[in-house]
Short mmCIF file of C-alpha atoms and ligand atoms in Angstrom, two decimals:
data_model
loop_
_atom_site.label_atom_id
_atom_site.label_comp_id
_atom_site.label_asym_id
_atom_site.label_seq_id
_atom_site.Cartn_x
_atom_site.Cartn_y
_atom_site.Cartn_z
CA UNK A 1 74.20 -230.55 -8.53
CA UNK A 2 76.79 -227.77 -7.91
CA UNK A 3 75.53 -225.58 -5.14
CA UNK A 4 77.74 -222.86 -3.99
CA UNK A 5 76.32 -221.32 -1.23
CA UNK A 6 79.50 -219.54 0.37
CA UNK A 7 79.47 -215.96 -1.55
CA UNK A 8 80.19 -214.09 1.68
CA UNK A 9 83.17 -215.78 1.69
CA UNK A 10 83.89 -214.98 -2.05
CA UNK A 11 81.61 -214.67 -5.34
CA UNK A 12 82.38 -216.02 -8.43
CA UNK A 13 83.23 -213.02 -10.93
CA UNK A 14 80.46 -211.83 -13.34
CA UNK A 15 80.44 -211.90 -16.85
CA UNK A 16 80.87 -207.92 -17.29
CA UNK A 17 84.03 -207.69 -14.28
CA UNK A 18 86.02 -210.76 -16.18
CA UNK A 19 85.85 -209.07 -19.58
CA UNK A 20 86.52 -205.97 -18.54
CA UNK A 21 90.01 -207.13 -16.87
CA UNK A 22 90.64 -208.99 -20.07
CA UNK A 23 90.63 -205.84 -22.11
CA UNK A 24 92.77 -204.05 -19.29
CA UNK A 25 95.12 -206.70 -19.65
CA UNK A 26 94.94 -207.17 -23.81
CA UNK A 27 94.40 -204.19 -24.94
CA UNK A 28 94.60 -201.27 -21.79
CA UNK A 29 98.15 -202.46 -20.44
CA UNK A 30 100.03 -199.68 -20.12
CA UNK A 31 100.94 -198.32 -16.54
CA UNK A 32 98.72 -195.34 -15.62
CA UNK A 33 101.76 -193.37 -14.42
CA UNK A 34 103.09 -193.64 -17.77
CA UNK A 35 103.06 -190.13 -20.19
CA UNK A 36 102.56 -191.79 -23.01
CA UNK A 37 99.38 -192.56 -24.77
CA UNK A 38 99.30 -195.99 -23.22
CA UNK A 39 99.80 -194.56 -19.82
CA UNK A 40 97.19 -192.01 -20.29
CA UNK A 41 94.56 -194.82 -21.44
CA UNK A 42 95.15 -196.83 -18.38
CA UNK A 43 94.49 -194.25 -16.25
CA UNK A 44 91.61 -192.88 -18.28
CA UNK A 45 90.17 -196.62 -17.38
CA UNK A 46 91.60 -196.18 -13.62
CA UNK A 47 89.21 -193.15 -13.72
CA UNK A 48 86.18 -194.43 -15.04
CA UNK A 49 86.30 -197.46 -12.37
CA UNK A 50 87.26 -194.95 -9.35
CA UNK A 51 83.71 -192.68 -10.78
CA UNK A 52 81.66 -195.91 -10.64
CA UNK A 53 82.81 -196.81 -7.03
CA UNK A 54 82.56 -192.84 -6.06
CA UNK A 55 79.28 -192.71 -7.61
CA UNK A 56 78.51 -196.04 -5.20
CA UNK A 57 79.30 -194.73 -2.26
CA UNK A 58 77.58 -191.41 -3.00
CA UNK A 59 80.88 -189.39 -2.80
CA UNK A 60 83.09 -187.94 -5.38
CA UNK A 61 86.26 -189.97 -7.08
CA UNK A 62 88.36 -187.73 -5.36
CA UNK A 63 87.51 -189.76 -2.17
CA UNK A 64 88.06 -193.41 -3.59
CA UNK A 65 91.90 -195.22 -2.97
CA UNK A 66 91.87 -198.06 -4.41
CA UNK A 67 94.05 -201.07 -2.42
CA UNK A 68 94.47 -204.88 -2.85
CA UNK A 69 91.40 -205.08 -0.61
CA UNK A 70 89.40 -204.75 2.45
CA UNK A 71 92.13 -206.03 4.42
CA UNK A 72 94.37 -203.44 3.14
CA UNK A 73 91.93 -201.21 3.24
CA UNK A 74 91.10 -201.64 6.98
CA UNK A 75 94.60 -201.80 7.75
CA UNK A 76 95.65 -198.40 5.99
CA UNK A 77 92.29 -197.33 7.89
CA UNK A 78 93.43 -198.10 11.56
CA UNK A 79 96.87 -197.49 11.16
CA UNK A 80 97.18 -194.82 9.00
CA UNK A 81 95.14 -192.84 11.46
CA UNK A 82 96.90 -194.38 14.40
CA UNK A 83 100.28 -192.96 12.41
CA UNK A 84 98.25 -189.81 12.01
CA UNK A 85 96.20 -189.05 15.54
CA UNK A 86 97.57 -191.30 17.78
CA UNK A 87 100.24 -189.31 19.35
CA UNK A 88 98.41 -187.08 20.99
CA UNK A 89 95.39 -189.59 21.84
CA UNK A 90 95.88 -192.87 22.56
CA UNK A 91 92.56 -194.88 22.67
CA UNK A 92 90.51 -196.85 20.18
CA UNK A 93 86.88 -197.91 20.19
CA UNK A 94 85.51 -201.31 18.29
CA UNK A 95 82.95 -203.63 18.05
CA UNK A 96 83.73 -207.10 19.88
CA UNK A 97 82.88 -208.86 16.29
CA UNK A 98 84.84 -206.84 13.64
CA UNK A 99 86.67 -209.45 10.88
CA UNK A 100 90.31 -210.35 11.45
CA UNK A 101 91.53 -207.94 9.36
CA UNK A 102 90.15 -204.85 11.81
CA UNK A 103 90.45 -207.25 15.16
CA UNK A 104 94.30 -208.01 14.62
CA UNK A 105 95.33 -205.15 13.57
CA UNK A 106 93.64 -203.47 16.62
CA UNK A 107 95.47 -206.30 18.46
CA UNK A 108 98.72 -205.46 17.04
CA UNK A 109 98.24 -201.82 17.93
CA UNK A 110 97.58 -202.54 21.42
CA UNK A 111 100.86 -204.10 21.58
CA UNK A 112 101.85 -200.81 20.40
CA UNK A 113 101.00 -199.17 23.64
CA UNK A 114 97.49 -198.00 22.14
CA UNK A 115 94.09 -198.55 24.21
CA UNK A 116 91.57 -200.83 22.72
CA UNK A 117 87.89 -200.94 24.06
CA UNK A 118 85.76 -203.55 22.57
CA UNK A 119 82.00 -202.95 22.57
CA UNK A 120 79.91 -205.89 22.93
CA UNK A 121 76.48 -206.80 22.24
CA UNK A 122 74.08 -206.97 25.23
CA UNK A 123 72.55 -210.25 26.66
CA UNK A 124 69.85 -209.90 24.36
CA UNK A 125 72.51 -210.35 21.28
CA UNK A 126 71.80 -206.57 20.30
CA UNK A 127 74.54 -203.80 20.15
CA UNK A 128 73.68 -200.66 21.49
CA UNK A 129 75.03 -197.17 20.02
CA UNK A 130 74.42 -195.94 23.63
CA UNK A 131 77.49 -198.30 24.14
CA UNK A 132 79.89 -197.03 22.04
CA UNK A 133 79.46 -193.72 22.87
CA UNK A 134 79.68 -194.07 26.74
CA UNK A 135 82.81 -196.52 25.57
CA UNK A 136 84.47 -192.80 23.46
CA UNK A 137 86.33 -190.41 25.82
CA UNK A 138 88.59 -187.33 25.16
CA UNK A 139 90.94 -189.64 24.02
CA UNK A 140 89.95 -191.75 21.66
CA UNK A 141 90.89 -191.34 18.28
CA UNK A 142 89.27 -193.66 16.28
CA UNK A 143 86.11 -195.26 16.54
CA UNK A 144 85.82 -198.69 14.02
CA UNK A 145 82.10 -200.81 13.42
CA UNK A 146 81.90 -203.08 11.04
CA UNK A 147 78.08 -201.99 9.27
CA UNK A 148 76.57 -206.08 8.81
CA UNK A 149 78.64 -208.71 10.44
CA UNK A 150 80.22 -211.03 7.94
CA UNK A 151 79.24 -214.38 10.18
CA UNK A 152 75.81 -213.96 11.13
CA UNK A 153 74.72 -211.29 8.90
CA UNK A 154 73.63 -208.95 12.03
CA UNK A 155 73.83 -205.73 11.12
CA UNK A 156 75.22 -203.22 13.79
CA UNK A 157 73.67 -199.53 14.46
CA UNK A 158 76.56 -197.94 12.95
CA UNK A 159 74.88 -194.96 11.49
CA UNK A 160 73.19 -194.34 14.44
CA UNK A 161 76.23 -194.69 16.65
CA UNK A 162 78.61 -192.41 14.01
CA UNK A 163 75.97 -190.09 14.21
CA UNK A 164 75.61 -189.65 18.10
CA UNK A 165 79.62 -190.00 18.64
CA UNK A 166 80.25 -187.24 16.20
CA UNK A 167 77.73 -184.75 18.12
CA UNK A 168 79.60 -185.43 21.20
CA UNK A 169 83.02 -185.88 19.99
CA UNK A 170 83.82 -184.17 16.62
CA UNK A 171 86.70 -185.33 16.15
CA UNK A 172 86.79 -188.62 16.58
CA UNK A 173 87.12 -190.85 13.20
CA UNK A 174 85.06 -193.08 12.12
CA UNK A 175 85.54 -196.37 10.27
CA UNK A 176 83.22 -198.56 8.60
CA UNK A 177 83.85 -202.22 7.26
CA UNK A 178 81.30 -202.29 5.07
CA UNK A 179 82.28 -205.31 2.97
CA UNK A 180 79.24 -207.39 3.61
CA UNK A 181 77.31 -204.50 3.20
CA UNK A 182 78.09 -203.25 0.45
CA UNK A 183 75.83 -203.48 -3.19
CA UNK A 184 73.43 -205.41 -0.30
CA UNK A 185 72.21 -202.91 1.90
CA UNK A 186 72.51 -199.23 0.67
CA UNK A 187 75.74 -197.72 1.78
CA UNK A 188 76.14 -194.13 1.71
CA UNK A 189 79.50 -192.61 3.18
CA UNK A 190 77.97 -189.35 4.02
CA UNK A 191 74.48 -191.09 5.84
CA UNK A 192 76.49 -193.45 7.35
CA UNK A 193 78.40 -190.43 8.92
CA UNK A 194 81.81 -192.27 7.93
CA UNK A 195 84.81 -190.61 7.98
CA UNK A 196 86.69 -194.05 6.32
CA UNK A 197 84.88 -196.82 5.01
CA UNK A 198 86.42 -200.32 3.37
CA UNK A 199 84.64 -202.61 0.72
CA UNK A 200 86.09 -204.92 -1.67
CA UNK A 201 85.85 -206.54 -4.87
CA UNK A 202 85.90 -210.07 -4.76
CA UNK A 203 82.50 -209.89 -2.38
CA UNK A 204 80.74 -208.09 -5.48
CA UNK A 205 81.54 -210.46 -8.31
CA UNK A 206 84.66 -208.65 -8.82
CA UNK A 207 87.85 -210.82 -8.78
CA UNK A 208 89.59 -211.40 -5.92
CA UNK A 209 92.72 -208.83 -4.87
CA UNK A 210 91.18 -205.37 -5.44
CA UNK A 211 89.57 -203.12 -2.99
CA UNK A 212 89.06 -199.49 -1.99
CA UNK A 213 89.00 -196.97 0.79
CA UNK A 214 86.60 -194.28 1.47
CA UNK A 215 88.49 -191.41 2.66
CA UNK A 216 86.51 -188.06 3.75
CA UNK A 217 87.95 -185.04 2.09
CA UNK A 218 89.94 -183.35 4.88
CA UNK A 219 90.41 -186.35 6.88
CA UNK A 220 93.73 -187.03 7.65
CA UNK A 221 95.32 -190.25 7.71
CA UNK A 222 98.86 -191.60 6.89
CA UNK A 223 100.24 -194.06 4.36
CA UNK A 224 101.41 -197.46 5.39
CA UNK A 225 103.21 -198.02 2.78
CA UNK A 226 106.51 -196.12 0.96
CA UNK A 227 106.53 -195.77 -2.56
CA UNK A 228 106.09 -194.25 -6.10
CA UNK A 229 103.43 -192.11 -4.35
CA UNK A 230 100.43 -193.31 -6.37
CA UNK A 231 96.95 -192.85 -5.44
CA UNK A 232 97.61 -189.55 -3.99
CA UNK A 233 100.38 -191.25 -1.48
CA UNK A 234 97.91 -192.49 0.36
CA UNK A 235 98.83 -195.70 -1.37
CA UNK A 236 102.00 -196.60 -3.60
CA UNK A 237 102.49 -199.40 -5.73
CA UNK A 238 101.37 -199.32 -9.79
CA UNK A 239 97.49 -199.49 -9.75
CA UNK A 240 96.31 -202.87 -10.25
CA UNK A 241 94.41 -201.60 -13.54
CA UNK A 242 92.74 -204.86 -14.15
CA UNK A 243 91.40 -205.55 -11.12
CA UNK A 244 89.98 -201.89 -10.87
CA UNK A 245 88.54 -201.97 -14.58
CA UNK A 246 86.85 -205.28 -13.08
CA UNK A 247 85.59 -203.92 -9.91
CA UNK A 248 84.01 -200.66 -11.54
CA UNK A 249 82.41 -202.98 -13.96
CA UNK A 250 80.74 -205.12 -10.89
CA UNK A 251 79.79 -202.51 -9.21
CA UNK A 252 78.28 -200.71 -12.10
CA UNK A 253 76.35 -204.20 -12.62
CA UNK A 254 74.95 -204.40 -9.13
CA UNK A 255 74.50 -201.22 -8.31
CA UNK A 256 70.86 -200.24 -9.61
CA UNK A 257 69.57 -203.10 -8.49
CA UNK A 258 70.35 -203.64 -4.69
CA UNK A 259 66.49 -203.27 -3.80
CA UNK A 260 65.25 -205.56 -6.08
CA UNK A 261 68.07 -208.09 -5.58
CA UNK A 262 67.48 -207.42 -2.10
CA UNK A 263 63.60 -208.29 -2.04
CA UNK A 264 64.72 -211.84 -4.46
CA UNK A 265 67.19 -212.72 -1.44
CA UNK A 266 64.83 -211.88 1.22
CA UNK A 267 62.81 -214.87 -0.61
CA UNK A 268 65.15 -217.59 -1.10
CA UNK A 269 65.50 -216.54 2.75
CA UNK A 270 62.60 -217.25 3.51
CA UNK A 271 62.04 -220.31 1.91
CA UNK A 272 65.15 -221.33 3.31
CA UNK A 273 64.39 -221.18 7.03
CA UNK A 274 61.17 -222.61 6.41
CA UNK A 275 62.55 -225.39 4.83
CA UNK A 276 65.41 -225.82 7.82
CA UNK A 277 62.45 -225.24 10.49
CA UNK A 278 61.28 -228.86 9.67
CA UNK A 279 64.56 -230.06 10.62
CA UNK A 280 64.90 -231.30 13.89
CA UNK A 281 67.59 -229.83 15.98
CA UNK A 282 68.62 -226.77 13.19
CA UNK A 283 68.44 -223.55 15.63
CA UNK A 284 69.03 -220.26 13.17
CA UNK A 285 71.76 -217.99 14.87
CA UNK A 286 71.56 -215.28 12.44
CA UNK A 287 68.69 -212.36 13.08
CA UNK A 288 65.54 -212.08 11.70
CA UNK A 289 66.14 -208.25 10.74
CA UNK A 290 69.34 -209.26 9.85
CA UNK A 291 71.15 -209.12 6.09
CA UNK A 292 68.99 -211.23 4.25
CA UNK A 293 72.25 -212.63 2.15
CA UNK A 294 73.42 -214.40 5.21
CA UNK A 295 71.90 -217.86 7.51
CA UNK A 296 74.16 -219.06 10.36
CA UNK A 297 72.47 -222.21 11.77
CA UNK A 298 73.61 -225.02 14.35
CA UNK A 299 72.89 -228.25 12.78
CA UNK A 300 71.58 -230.45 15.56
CA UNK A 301 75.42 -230.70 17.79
CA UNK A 302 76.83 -231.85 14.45
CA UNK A 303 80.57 -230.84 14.38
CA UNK A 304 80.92 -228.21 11.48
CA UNK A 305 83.67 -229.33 9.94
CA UNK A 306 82.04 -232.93 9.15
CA UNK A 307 78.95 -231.30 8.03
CA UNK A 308 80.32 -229.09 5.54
CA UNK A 309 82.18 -232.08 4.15
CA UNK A 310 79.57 -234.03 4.01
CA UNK A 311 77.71 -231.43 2.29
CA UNK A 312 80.56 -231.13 -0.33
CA UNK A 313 80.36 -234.68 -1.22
CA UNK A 314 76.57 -233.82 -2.41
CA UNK A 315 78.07 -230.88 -4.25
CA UNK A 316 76.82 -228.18 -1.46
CA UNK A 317 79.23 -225.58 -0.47
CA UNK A 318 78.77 -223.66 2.53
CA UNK A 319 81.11 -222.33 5.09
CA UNK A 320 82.12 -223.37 8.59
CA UNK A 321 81.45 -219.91 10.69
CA UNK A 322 83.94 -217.67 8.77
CA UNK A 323 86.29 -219.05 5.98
CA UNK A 324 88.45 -215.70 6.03
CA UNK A 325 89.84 -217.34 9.36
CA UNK A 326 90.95 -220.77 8.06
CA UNK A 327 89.13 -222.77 10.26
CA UNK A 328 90.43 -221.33 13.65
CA UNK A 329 86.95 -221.33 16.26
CA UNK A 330 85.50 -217.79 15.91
CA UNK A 331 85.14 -216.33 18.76
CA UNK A 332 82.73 -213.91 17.24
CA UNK A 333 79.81 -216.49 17.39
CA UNK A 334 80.49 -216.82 21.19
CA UNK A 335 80.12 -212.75 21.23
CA UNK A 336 76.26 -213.28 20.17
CA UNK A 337 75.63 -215.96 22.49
CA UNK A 338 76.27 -219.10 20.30
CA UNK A 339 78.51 -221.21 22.84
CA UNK A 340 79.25 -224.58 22.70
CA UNK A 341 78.33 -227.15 20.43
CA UNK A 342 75.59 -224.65 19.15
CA UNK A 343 78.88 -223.16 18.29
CA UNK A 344 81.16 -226.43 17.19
CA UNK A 345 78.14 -227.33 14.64
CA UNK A 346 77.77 -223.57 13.22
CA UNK A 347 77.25 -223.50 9.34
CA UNK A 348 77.02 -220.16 7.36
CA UNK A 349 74.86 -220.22 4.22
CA UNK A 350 75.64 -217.18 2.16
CA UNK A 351 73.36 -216.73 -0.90
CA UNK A 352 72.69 -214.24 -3.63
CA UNK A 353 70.15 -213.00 -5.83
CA UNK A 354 70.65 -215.71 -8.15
CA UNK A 355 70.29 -218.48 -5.26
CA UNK A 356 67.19 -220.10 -6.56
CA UNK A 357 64.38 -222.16 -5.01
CA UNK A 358 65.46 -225.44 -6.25
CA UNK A 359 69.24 -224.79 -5.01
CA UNK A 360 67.78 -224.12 -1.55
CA UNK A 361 65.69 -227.51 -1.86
CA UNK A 362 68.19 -229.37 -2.51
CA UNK A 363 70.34 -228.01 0.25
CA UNK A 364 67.99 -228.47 2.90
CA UNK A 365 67.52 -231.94 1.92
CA UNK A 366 70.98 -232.76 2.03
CA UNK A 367 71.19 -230.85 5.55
CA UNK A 368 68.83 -233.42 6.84
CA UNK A 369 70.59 -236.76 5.27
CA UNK A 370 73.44 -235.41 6.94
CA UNK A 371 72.07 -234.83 10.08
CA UNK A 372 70.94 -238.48 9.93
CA UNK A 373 74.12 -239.59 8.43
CA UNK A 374 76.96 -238.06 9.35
CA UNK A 375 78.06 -239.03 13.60
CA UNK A 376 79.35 -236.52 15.65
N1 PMP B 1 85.91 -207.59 6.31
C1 PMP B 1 84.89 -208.47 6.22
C2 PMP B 1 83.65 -208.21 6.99
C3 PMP B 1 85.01 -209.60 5.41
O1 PMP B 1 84.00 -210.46 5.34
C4 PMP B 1 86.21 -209.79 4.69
C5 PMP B 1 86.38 -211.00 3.79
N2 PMP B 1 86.26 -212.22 4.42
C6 PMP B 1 87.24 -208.86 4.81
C7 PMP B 1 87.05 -207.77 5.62
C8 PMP B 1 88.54 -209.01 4.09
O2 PMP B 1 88.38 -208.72 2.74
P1 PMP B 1 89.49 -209.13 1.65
O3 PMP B 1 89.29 -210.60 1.41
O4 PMP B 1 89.13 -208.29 0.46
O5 PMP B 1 90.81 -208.81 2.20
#
């Protein structure tokens, strides 16, 4: 058996995205900047992908930059509106359990002289928008909430919280990492209230290295990088024409369907903590009203590390916490409550529509062998 069930840490490509980079790179090559015919083509292509992500989003192509990924696209995010806003104000509000990508880069900003105020969830495991907004002051510039957390699938109150910080403080920006959100849960830039939002590809059955970021019309942020100026300036380098043809074609896949993929997840789900609940020892850290695409569990004080290996030598793939963070302790688990060996034997199970019964089976099965089998 061959059970991946890691696809918040990547998805394999669909059919649809891989032949459409194919043909970007075979036939569509030229580079869209170009004022020849071949130029023109590419960016005809470029154009068509950037209307399928707009049209995603609910927001017009003229909103869409397309980067290397969500960790570009979180970066350009924070710091091009810490280049932009942050002479004048100084202070930044987050949630405590935003991916690396947002959490070092607020880190590195900090360094910078900047404020950072980290919003964590209560004792009940909850985050509060109450929290965030007593958290925003005069001087913050930027408020940044990742919308469904990319470890335990909990997803955070960020419309309501954009929504309430906006009343009170207009000009505040808001950012949204929406990655494990997005083509899951509907994500709309304008309900959400977001002023920037971040998704990428290779989450969407897109291939990896391509992303985008939502930028409000009249929203002004900064580039982070120099260059030929594509993308409006907002961010240079020759579009990756491939990777975008691939990524519109994804997302013009998934798109219709997120409800009904959503209710065959919800399933699988379903079937899947039943089947762990006869396990003795497996506590489920994720939510019940969480993302339905996403199962932490603690497997009975087994270390993490052993169990996933173990479960690779049945053919099971499944990730230790978060595998963006190559296996460093995440101390976004401990932010939720889950200390200690409930912690040190944490396993994320990340599924999809396709995820079927028999995968699950087979996967909870091996979970208990290996809780038999494997020491420590
Ligand atoms: N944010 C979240 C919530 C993620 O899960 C990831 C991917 N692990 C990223 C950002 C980074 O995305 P990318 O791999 O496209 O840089």
């Amino acid at each position: 058996m061959f059970v991946y069930l890691d696809n918040a840490a990547t998805t394999k490509p669909c059919e649809a995205a891989v032949s459409a980079a194919i043909s970007a790179m075979t036939e569509n090559f030229g580079n869209p900047s170009s004022l020849h015919r071949c130029g023109l083509d590419a960016q005809l292509a470029v154009d068509r992908a950037r209307k399928i992500i707009a049209d995603s989003l609910g927001t017009d192509s003229g909103n869409i930059f397309f980067t290397s990924g969500a960790t570009e696209s979180n970066n350009l995010a924070i710091r091009g509106a810490a280049a932009a806003h942050g002479k004048k104000r100084r202070k930044i509000v987050a949630s405590s359990v935003e991916h690396a990508s947002v959490d070092e880069t607020l880190s590195a900003l900090e360094t910078n002289g900047f404020e950072v105020v980290r919003v964590s969830p209560r004792a009940d495991g909850r985050f509060y928008s109450e929290d965030f907004l007593s958290a925003c002051d005069e001087q913050t510039f930027l408020l940044t909430m990742m919308y469904v957390n990319n470890e335990t699938g909990y997803i955070l109150p960020v419309r309501e919280t954009f929504s309430a910080v906006k009343r009170r403080f207009p000009d505040i920006i808001t950012h949204s990492d929406c990655v494990q959100a997005y083509m899951k849960l509907p994500v709309r830039a304008s309900s959400l209230n977001a002023d920037l939002l971040s998704v990428s590809g290779h989450k969407v059955h897109a291939p990896k290295g391509i992303g985008a970021l939502y930028i409000k019309k009249g929203v002004r942020i900064l580039p982070i990088m120099t260059g030929g100026k594509q993308e409006k300036g907002i961010r240079s380098g020759t579009e990756n024409v491939p990777m975008i043809c691939a990524f519109g074609a994804a997302v013009e896949k998934l798109h219709s369907s997120i409800g009904e993929r959503a209710e065959k997840v919800s399933a699988v789900r379903s079937l899947l903590l039943s089947e762990i609940s006869q396990i003795g020892g497996v506590t489920v850290n994720s939510p019940e009203d969480g993302s339905p695409y996403i199962v932490n569990i603690s497997a009975a004080g087994k270390r993490s590390e052993i169990m996933l290996h173990y479960l690779e030598g049945r053919g099971v793939y499944v990730s230790s916490g978060s595998a963006c963070s190559k296996g460093q302790q995440s101390g976004v688990l401990g932010q939720f409550g889950i200390i200690g060996k409930a912690a040190d034997s944490a396993l994320r199970i990340s599924m999809t529509a396709e995820t079927t019964a028999e995968e699950i089976n087979y996967f909870a099965g091996s979970l208990k062998d290996g809780i038999e089998k494997v020491r420590g």
